[in-house]
Short mmCIF file of C-alpha atoms in Angstrom, two decimals:
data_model
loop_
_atom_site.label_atom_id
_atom_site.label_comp_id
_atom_site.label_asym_id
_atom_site.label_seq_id
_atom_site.Cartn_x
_atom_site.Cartn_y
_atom_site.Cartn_z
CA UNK M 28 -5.97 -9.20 4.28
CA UNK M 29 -2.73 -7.42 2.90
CA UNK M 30 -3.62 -4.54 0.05
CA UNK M 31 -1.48 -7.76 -2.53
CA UNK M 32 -4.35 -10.15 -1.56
CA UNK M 33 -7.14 -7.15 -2.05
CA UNK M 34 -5.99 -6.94 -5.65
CA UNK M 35 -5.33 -10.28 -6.64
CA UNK M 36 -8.68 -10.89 -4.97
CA UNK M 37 -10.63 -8.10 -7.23
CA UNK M 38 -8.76 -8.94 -10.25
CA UNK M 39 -9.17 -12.19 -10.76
CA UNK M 40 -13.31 -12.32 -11.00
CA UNK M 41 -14.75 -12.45 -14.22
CA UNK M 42 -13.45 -10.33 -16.73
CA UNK M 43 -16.68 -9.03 -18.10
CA UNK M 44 -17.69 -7.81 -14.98
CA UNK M 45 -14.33 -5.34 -15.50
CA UNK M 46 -12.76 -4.68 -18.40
CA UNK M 47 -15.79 -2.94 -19.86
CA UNK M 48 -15.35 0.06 -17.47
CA UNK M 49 -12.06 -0.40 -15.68
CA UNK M 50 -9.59 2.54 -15.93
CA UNK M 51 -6.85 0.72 -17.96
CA UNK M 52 -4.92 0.86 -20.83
CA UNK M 53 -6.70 -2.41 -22.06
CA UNK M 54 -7.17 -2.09 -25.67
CA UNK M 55 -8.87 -5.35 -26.66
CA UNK M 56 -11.73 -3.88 -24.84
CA UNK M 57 -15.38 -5.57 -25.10
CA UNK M 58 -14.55 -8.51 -23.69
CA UNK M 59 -17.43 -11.30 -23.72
CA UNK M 60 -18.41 -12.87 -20.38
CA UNK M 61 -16.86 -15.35 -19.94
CA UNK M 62 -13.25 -15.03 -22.07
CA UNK M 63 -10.18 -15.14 -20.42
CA UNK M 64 -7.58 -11.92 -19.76
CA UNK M 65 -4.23 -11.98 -18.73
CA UNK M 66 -3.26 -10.02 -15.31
CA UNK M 67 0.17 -8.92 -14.29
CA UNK M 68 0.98 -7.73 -10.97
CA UNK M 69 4.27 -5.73 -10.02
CA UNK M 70 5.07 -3.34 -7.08
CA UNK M 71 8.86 -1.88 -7.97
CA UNK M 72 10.71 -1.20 -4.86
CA UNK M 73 14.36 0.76 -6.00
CA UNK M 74 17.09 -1.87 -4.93
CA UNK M 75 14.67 -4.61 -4.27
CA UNK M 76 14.11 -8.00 -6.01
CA UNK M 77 11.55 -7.34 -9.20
CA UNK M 78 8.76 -10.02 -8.28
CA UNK M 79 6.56 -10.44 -11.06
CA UNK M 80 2.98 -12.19 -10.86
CA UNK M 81 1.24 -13.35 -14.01
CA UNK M 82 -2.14 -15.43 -14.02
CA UNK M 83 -4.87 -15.39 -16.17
CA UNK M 84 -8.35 -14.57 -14.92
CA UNK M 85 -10.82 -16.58 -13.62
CA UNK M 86 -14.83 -16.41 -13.87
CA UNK M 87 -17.69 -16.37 -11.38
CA UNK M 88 -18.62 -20.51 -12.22
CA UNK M 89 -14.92 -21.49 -11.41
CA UNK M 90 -13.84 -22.72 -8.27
CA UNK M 91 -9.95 -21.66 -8.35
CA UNK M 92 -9.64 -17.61 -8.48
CA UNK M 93 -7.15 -17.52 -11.23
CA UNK M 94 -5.78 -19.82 -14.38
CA UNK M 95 -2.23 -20.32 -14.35
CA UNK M 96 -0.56 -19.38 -18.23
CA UNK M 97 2.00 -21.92 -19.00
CA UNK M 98 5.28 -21.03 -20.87
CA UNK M 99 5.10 -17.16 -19.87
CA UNK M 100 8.41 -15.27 -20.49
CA UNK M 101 8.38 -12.29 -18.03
CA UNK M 102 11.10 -9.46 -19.70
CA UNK M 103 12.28 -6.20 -17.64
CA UNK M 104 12.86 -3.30 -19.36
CA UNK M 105 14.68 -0.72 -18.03
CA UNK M 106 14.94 2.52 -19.55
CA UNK M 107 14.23 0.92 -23.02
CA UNK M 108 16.74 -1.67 -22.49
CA UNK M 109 16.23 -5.27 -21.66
CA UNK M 110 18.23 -6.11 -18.42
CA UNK M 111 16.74 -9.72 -17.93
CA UNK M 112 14.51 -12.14 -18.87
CA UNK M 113 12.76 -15.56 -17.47
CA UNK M 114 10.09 -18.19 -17.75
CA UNK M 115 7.30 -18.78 -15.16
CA UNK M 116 7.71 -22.19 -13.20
CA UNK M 117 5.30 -24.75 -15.00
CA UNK M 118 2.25 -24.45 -12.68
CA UNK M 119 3.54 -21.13 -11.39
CA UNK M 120 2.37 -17.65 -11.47
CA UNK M 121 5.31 -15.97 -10.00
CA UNK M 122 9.24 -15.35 -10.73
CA UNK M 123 11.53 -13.13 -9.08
CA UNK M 124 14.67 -10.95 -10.59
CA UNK M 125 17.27 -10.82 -8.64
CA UNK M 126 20.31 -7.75 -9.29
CA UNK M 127 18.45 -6.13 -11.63
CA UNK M 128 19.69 -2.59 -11.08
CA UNK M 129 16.65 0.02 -10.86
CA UNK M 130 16.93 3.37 -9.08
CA UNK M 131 14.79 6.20 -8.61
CA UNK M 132 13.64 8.14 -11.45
CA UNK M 133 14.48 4.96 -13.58
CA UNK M 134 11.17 3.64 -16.44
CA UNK M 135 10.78 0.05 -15.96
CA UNK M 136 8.09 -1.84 -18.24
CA UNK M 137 7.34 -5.41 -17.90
CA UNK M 138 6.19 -7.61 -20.82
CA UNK M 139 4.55 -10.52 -20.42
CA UNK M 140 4.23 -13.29 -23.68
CA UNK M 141 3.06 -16.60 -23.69
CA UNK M 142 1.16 -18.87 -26.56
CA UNK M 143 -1.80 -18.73 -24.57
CA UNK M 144 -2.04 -14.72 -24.44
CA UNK M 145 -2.50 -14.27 -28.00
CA UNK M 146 -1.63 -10.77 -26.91
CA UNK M 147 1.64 -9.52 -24.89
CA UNK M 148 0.86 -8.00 -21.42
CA UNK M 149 2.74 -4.62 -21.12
CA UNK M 150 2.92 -2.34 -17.68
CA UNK M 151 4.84 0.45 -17.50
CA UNK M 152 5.75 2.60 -14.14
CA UNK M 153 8.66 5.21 -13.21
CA UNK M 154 10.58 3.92 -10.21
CA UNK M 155 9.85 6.50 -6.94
CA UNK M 156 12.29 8.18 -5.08
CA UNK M 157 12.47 7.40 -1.71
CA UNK M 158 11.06 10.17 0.47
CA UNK M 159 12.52 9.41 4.11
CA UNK M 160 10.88 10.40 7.09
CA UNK M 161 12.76 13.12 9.17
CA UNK M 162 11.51 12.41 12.29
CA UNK M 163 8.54 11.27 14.46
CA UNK M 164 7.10 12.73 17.83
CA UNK M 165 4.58 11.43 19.58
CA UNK M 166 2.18 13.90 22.55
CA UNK M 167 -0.63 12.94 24.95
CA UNK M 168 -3.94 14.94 24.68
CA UNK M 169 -7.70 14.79 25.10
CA UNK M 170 -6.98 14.63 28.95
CA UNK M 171 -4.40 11.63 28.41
CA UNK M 172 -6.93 9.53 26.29
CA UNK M 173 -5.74 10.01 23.05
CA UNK M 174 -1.92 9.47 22.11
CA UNK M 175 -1.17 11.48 18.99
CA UNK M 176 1.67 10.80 16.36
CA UNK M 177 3.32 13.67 14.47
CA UNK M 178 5.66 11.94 11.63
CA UNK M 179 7.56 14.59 9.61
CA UNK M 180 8.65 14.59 5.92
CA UNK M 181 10.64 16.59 3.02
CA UNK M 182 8.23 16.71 0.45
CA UNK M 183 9.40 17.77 -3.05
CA UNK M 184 6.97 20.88 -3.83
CA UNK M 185 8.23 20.79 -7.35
CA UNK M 186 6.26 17.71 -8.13
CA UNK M 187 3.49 15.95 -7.86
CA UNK M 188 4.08 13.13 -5.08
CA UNK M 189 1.36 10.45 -3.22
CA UNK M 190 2.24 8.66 -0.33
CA UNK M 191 1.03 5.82 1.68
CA UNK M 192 1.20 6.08 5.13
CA UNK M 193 1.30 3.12 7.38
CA UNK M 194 0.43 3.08 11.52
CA UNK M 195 0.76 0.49 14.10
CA UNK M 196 2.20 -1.10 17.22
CA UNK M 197 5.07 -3.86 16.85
CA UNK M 198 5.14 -6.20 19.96
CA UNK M 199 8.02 -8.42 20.80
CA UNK M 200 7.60 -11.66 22.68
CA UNK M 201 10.74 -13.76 23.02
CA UNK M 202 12.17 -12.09 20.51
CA UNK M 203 9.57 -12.49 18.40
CA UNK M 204 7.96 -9.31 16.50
CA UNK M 205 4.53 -8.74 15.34
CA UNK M 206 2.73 -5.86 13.91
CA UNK M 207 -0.60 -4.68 15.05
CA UNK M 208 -2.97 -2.60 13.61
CA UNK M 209 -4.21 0.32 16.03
CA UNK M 210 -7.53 1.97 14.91
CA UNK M 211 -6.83 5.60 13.82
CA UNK M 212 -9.44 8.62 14.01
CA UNK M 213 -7.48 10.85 11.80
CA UNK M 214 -4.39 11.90 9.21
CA UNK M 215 -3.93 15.58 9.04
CA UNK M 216 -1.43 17.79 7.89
CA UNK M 217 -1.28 20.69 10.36
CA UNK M 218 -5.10 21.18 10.39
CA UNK M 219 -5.57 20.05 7.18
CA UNK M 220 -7.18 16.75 6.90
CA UNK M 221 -5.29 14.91 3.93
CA UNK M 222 -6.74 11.00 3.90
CA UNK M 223 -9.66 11.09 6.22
CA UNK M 224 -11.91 8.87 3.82
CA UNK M 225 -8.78 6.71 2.57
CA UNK M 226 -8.60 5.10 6.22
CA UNK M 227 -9.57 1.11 4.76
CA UNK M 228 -11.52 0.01 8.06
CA UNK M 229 -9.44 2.31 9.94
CA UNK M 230 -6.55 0.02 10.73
CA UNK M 231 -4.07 1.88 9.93
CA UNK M 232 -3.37 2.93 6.27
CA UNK M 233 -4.08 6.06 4.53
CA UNK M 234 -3.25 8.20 1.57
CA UNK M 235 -2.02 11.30 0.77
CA UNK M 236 -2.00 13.76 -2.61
CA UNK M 237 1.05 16.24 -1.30
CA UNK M 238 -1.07 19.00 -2.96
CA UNK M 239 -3.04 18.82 0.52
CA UNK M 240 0.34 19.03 2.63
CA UNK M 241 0.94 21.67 4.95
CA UNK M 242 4.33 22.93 5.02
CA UNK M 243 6.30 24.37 8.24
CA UNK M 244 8.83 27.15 8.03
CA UNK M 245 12.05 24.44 7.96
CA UNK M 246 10.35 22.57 5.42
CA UNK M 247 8.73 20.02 6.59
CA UNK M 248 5.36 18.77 6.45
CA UNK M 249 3.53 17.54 9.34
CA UNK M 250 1.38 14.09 9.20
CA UNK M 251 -0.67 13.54 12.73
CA UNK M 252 -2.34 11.10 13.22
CA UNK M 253 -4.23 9.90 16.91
CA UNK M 254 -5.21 6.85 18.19
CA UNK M 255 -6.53 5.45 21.68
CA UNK M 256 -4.05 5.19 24.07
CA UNK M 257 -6.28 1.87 25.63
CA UNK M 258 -5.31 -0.13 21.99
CA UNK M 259 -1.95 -0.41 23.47
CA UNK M 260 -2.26 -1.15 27.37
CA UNK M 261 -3.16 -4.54 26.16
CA UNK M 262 0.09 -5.13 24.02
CA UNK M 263 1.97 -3.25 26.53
CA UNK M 264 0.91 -6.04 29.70
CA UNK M 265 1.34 -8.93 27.14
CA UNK M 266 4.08 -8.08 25.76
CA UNK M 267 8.23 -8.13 26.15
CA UNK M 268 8.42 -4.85 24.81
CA UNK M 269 5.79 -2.51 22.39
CA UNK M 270 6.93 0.29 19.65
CA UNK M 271 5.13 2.57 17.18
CA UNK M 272 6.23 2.53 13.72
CA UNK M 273 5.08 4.32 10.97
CA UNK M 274 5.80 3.33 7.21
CA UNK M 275 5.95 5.87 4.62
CA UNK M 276 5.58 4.42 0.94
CA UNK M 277 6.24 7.21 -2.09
CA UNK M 278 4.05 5.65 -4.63
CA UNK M 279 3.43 6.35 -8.32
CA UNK M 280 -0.19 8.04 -9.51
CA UNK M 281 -0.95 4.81 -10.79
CA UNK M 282 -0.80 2.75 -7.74
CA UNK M 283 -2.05 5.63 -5.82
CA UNK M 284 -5.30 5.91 -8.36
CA UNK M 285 -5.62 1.57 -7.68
CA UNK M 286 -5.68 2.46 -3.93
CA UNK M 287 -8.13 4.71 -4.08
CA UNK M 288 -10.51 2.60 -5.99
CA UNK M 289 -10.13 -0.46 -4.06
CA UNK M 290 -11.19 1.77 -0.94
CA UNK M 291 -14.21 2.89 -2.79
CA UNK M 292 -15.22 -0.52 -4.26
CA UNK M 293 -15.26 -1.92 -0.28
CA UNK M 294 -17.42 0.82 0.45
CA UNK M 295 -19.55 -0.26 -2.53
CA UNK M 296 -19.76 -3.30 -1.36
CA UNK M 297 -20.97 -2.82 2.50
CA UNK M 298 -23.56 0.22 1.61
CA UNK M 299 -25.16 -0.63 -1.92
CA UNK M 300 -25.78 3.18 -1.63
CA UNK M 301 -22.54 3.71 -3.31
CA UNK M 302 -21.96 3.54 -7.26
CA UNK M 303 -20.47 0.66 -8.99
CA UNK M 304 -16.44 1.35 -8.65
CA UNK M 305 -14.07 -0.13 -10.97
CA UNK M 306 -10.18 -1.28 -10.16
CA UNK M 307 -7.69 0.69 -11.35
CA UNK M 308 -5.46 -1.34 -14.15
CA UNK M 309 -2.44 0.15 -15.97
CA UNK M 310 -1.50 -2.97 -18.50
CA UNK M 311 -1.75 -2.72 -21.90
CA UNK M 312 -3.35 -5.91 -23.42
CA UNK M 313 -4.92 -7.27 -20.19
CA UNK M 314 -5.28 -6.28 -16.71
CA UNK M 315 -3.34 -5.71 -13.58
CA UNK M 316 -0.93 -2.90 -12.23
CA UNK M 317 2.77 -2.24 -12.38
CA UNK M 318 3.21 0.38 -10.13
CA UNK M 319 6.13 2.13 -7.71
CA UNK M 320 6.59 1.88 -3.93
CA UNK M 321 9.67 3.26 -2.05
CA UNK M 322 8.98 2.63 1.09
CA UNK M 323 11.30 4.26 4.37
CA UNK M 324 9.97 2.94 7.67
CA UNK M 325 10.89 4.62 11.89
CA UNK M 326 9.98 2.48 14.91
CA UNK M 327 9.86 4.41 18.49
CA UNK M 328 9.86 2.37 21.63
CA UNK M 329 7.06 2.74 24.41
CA UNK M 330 8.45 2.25 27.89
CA UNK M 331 6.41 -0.18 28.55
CA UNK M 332 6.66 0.47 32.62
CA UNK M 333 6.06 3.93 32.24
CA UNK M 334 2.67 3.44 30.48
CA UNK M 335 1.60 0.77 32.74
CA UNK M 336 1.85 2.82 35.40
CA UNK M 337 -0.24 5.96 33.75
CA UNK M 338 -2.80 3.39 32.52
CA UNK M 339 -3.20 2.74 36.32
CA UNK M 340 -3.27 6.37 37.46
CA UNK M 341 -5.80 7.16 35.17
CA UNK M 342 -7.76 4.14 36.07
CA UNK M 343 -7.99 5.44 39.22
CA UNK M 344 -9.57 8.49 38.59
CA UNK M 345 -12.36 7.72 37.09
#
């Protein structure tokens, strides 16, 4: 399930079972079991088409997970200045903004009104700089068992960044691509571990506060991560081809702090052991998130023959 299905997922159950503790900026707070809240949902790429999701919630006793808000006028503010402006679909719960400049360092704020509301829905987030990635190498260790991937980025030191770093395999069978998750045993930085406990189910996603970065004498900072070399001999046999890419998002504290929790409320939920963990919201007069991702991604080719054929020497010593 993507991290946009998580959300709308843990957002749209009843609203009393939320709002009372969630870590928003939801002012018409004491909400009775049972009422109604709006939700808006926004991740701001710079340069990329604005898609805007507005719903209202749904309880425990219904059988859709969300109510649909008819006549909702979605308005994008950018740096105090309405650039556009557009209605929701009848039936809908999405629109999209196409050419609506927005660059790094830009405030965007999203409004949300509609009859139904009673209130206006209001999410504000600064647009992130994109934060490329340098390079990535890749080593063999643990005795050829363990393939290890070093990806190296420019961090600004002068402020306080989060990341989200992405790590899989991407097949391609007649010309067809796929990503595949490869289960990860760690993120470091150097020796530093930086996202150890952020790993959701280990498949492939973690997070990083660059307070925890280790920083080389060139200035760059170091993310490994390792992985079992045997994830990949089966995408490598079935398989036209088989790369590693690794996708760096720069992501606001906001989205960063919603990450976070939804990692903790899935741990809630498989050991009871665990506290109660509430979603991260940001929007004024409801709930929901609109939040920053600039996201640079590098893919690096396996030679598929080569591996086969150390997959096979090292099946034959043991």
């Amino acid at each position: 399930m993507s991290i946009h299905k998580i959300l709308h997922t843990l957002l749209t159950v009843a609203v009393g079972g939320l709002a009372s503790s969630c870590e928003s900026n939801f002012t018409g707070a004491d909400i009775d079991e049972g009422q109604r809240a709006g939700i808006l949902y926004c991740v701001a790429d710079a340069g990329d088409d604005i898609e805007v999701s507005a719903y209202g919630s749904a309880s425990y006793s219904d059988t859709a997970r969300y109510t649909v808000i008819d006549y909702a006028t979605v308005s994008i503010i950018i740096n105090g200045a309405i650039r556009s402006f557009a209605t929701i679909p009848a039936g809908g719960t999405e629109v999209a903004f196409k050419g609506v400049e927005h660059a790094g360092g830009d405030e965007m704020t999203i409004m949300v009104q509609s009859p139904q509301l009673g209130n206006e829905l209001i999410g504000t987030t600064t647009i992130m700089e994109r934060t490329p990635i340098e390079r990535i190498d890749t080593a063999t260790i643990d005795n050829g068992s363990t393939l290890r991937v070093t990806t190296y980025i420019r961090d600004d030191k002068e402020s306080e960044d989060y990341y989200r770093l992405e790590f899989g395999a991407r097949t391609w069978t007649d010309g067809r691509a796929e990503d595949v998750s490869l289960r990860c045993r760690y993120l470091s930085s150097a020796f530093t571990s930086v996202g150890m406990t952020m790993w959701a189910d280990e498949s492939g996603a973690g997070l990083i506060d660059d307070t925890r970065l280790s920083t080389l004498s060139n200035g760059l900072s170091p993310l490994n991560i390792s992985t079992q070399r045997g994830y990949l001999a089966p995408l490598i046999w079935s398989s036209d081809s088989v790369g590693i890419f690794v996708r760096l998002s720069h992501i606001s504290a906001d989205y960063y702090s919603y990450l976070q929790t939804v990692s903790l409320a899935s741990a809630s939920n498989i050991l009871p052991i665990f506290t109660f963990t509430s979603i991260h919201s940001n929007v004024a007069g409801g709930l929901g998130l609109v939040v920053s991702a600039t996201t640079d991604e590098v893919v690096m080719m396996i030679d598929n023959e080569e591996e086969a054929v150390e997959d096979e020497d090292d099946a034959a010593t043991e």
